[in-house]
PDB file of C-alpha atoms in Angstrom:
ATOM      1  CA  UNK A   1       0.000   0.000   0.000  1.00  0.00           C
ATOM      2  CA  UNK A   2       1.318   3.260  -0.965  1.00  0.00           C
ATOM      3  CA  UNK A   3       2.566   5.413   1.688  1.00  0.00           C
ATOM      4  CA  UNK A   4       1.883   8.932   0.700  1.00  0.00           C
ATOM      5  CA  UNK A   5      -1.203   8.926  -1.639  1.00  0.00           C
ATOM      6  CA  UNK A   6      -1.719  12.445  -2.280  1.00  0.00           C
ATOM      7  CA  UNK A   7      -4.927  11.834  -4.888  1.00  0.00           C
ATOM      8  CA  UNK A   8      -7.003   8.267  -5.545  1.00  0.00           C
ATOM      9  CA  UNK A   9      -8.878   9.120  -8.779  1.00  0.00           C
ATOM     10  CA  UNK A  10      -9.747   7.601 -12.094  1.00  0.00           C
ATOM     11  CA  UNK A  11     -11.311   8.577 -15.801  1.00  0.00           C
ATOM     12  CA  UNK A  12     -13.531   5.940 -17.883  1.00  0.00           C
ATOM     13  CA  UNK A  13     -13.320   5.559 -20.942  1.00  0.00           C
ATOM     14  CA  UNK A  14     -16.640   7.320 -21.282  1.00  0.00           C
ATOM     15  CA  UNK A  15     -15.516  10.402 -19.139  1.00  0.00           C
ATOM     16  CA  UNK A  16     -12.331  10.717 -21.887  1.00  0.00           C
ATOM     17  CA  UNK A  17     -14.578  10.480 -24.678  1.00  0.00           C
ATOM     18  CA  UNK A  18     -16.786  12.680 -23.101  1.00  0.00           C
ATOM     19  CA  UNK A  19     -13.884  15.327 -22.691  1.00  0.00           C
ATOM     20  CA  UNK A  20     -12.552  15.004 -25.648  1.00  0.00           C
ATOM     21  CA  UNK A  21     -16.170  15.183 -27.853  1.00  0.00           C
ATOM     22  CA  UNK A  22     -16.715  18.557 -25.865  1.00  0.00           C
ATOM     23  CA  UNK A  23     -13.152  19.726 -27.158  1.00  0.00           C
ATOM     24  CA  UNK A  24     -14.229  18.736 -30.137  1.00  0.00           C
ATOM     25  CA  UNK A  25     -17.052  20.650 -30.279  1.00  0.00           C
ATOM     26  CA  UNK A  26     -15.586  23.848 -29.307  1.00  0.00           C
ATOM     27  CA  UNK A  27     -12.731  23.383 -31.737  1.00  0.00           C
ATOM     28  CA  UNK A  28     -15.506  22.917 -34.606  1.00  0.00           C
ATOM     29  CA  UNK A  29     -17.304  26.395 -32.936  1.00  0.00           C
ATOM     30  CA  UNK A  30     -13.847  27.975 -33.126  1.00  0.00           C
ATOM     31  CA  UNK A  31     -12.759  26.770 -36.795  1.00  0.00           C
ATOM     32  CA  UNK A  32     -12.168  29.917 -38.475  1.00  0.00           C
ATOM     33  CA  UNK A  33     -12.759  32.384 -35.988  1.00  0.00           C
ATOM     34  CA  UNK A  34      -9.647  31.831 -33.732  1.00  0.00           C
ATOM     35  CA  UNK A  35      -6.396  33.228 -34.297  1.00  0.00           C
ATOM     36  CA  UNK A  36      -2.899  32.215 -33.369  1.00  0.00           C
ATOM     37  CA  UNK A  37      -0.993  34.716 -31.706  1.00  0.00           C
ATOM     38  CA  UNK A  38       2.980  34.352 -31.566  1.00  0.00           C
ATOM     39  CA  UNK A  39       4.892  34.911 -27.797  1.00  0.00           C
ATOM     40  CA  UNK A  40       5.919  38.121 -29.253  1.00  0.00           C
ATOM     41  CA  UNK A  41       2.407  39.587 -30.880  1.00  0.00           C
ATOM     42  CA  UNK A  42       0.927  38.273 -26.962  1.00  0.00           C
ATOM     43  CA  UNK A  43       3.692  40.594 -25.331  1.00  0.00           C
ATOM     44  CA  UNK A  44       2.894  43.261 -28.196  1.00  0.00           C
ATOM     45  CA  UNK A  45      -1.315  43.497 -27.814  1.00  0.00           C
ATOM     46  CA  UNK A  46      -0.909  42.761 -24.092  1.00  0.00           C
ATOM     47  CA  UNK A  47      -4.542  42.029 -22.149  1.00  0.00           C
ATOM     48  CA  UNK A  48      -6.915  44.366 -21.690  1.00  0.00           C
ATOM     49  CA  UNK A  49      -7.216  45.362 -17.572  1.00  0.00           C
ATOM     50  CA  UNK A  50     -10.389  45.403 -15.969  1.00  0.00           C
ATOM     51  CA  UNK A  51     -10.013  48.865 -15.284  1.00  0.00           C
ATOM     52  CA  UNK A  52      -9.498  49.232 -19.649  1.00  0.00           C
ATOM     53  CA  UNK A  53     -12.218  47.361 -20.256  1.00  0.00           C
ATOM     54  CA  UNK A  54     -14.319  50.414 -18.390  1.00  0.00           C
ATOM     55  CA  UNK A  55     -12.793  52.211 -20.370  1.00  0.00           C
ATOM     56  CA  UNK A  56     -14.335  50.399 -23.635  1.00  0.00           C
ATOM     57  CA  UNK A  57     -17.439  49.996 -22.000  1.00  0.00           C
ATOM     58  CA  UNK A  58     -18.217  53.883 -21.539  1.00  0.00           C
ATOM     59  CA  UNK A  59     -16.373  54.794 -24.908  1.00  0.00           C
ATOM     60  CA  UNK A  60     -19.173  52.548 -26.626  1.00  0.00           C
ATOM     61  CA  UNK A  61     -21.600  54.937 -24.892  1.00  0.00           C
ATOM     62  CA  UNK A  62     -20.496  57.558 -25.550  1.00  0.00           C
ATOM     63  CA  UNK A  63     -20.461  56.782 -29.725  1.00  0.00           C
ATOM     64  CA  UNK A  64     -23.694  55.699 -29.146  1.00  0.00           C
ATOM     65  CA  UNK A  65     -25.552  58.445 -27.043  1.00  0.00           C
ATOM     66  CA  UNK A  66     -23.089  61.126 -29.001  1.00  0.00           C
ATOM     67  CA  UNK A  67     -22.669  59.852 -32.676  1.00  0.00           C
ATOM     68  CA  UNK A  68     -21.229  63.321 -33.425  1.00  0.00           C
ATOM     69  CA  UNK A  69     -18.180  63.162 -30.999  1.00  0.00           C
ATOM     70  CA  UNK A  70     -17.077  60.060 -33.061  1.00  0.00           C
ATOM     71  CA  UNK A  71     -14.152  60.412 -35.688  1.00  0.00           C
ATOM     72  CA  UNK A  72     -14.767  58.982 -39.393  1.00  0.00           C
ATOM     73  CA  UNK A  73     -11.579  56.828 -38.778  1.00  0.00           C
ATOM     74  CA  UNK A  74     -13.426  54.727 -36.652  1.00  0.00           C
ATOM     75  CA  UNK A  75     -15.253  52.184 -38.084  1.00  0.00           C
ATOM     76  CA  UNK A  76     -18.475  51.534 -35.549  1.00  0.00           C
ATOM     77  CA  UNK A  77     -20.212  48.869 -36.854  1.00  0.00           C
ATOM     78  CA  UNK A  78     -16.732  47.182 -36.842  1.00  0.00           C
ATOM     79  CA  UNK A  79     -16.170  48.107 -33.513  1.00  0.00           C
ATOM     80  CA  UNK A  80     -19.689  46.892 -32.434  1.00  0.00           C
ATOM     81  CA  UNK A  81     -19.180  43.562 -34.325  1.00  0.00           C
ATOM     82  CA  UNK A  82     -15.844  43.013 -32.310  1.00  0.00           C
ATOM     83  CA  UNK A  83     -17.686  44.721 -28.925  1.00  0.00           C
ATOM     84  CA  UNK A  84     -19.983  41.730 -29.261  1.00  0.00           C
ATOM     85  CA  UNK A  85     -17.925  38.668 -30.170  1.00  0.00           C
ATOM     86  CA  UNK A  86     -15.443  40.033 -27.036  1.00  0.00           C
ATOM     87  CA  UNK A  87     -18.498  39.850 -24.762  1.00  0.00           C
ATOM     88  CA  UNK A  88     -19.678  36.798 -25.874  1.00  0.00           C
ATOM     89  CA  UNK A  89     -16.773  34.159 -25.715  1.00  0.00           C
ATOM     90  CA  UNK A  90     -15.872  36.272 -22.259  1.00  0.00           C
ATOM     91  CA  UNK A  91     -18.112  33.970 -19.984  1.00  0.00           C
ATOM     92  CA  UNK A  92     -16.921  30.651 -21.656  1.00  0.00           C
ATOM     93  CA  UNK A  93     -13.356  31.775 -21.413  1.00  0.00           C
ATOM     94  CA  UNK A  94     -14.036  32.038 -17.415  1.00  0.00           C
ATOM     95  CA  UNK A  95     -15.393  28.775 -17.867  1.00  0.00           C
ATOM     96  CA  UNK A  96     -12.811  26.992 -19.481  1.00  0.00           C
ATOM     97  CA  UNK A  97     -10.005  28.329 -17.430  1.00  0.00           C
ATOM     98  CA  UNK A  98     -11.539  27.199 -14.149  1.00  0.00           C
ATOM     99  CA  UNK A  99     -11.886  23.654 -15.747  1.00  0.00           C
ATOM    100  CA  UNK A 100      -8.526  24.189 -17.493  1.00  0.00           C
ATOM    101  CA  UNK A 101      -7.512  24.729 -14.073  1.00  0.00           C
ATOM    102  CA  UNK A 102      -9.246  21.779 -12.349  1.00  0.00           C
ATOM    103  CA  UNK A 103      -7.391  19.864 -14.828  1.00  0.00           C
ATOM    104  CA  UNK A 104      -4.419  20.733 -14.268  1.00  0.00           C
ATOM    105  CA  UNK A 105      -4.530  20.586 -10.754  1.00  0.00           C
ATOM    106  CA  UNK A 106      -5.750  16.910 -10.494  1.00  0.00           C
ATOM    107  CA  UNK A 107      -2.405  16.173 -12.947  1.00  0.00           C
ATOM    108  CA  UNK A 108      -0.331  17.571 -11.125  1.00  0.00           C
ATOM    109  CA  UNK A 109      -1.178  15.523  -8.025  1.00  0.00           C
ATOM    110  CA  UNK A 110      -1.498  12.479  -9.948  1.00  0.00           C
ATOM    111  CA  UNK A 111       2.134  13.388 -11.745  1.00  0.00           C
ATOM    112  CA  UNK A 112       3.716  13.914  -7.970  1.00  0.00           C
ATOM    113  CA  UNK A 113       1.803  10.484  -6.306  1.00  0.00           C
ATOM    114  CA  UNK A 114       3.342   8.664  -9.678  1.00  0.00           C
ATOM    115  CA  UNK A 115       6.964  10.395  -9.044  1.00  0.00           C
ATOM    116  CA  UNK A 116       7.131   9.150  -5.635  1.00  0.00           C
ATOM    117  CA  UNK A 117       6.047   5.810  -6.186  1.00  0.00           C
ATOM    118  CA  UNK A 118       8.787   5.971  -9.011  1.00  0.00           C
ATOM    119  CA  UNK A 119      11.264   6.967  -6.696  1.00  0.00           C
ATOM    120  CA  UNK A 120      10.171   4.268  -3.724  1.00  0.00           C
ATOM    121  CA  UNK A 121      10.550   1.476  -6.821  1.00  0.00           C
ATOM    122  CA  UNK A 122      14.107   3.018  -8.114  1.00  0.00           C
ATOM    123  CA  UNK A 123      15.492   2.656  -4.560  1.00  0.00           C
ATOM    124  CA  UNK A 124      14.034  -0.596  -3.716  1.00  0.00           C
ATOM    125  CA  UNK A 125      15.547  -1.793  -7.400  1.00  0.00           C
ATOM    126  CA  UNK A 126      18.405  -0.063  -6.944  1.00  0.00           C
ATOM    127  CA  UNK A 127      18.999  -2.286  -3.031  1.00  0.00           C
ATOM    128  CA  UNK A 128      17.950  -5.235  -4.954  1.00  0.00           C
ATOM    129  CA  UNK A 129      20.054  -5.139  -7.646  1.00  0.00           C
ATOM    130  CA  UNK A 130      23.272  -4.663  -4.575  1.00  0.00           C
ATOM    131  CA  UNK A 131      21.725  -7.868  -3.128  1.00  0.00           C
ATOM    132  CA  UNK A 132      22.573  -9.615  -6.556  1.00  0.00           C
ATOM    133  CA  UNK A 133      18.481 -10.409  -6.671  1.00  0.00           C
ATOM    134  CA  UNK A 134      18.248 -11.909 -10.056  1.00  0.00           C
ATOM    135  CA  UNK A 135      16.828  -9.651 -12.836  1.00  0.00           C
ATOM    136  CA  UNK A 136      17.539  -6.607 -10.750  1.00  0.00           C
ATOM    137  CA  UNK A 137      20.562  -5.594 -12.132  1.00  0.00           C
ATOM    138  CA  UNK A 138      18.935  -4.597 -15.682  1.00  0.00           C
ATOM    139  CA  UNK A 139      15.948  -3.002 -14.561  1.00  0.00           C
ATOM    140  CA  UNK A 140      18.372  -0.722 -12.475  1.00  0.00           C
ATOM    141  CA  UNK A 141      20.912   0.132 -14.891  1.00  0.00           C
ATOM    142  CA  UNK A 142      17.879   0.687 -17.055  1.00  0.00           C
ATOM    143  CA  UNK A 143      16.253   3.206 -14.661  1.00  0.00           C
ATOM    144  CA  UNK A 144      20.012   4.502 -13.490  1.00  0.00           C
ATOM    145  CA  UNK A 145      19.809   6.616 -16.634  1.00  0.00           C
ATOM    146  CA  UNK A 146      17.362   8.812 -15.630  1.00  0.00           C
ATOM    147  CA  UNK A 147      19.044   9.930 -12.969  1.00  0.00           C
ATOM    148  CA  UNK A 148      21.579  12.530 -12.350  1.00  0.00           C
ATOM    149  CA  UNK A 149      25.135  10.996 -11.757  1.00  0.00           C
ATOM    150  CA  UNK A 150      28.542  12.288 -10.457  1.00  0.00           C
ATOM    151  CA  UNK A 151      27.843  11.029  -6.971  1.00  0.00           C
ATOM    152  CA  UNK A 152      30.561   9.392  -4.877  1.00  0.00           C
ATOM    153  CA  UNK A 153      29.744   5.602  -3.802  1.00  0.00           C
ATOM    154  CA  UNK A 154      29.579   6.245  -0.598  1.00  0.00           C
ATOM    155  CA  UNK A 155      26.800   9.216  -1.086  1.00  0.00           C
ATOM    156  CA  UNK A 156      22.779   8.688  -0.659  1.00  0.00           C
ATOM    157  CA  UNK A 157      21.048   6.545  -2.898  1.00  0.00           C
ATOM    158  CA  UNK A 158      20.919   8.865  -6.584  1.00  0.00           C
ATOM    159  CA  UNK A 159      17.538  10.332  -6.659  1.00  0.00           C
ATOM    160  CA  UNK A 160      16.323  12.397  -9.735  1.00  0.00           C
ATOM    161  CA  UNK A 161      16.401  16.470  -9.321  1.00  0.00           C
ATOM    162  CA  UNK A 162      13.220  17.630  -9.844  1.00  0.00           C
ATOM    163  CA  UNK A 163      12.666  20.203 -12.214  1.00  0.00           C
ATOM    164  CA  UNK A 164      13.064  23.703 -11.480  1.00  0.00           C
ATOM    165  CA  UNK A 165       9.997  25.310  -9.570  1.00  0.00           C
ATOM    166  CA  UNK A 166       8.833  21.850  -8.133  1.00  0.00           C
ATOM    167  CA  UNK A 167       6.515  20.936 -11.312  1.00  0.00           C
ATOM    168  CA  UNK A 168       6.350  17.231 -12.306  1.00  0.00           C
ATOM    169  CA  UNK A 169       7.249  16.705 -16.084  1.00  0.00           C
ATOM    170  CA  UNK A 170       3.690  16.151 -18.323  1.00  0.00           C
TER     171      UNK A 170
END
């Protein structure tokens, strides 16, 4: 029985294909309308601040309750087009970052419980295999390569580094 079970949880094969039909759908929703931004075009248009999107909100007003204070290089039924479209994928964005997050969450836990029980295997191998247990040998000099070397034989048992920041690897 594993020691330090962080998360006990488990996906059908229904709740996949139930996943992945929904991402399916909203992928089919999204064909043609989405764009692909680059690192450097996301750094260059930023996000708009709640405080910005105010901002919008009353300048939209305004062109409407004042149609003479707008200038001819703005092109309002553009603007109200985009306006729209902003407002409605807004909610579902909310949406899918909370279950994005949920998501990643549980994987995370599940990557960390499968880590450790990694680890507890490695060692217990690793002993084995200095017992001369037959068949041990392999499976650690298999496993030895995942780990980081340049330890003196007399050091701790080699354990992999985790990554930097704690994460487990996907």
């Amino acid at each position: 029985m594993a020691i330090d079970n962080i998360i006990s949880v488990s996906f059908s094969d229904e709740d996949v294909e139930k996943m992945n039909a929904a991402i399916r759908m909203l992928n089919e929703v999204m064909e043609g309308k989405a764009v692909n931004l680059t690192p450097e075009e996301r750094r260059q248009y930023g996000s708009i601040a709640d405080r910005n999107k105010l901002l919008v909100d009353k300048a939209k007003f305004y062109m409407e309750k004042a149609p003479q204070t707008m200038p001819r290089t703005i092109d309002k039924a553009e603007f109200d087009r985009d306006y729209a479209a902003r407002a409605r994928i807004e909610a579902p964005l909310r949406e899918l970052t909370i279950v994005a997050e949920k998501l990643r969450d549980t994987k995370t836990l599940l990557d960390f419980d499968n880590l450790q029980n990694t680890l507890a295997y490695y060692r217990y191998v690793k002993y084995l295999a200095s017992e001369n247990e037959p068949g041990t040998t392999s499976i650690y000099q298999d496993m030895k390569q995942h780990y980081h070397g340049g330890r003196k034989p007399d050091e701790e048992p080699d354990v992999p580094t985790p990554p930097a920041g704690g994460e487990t690897t996907p």
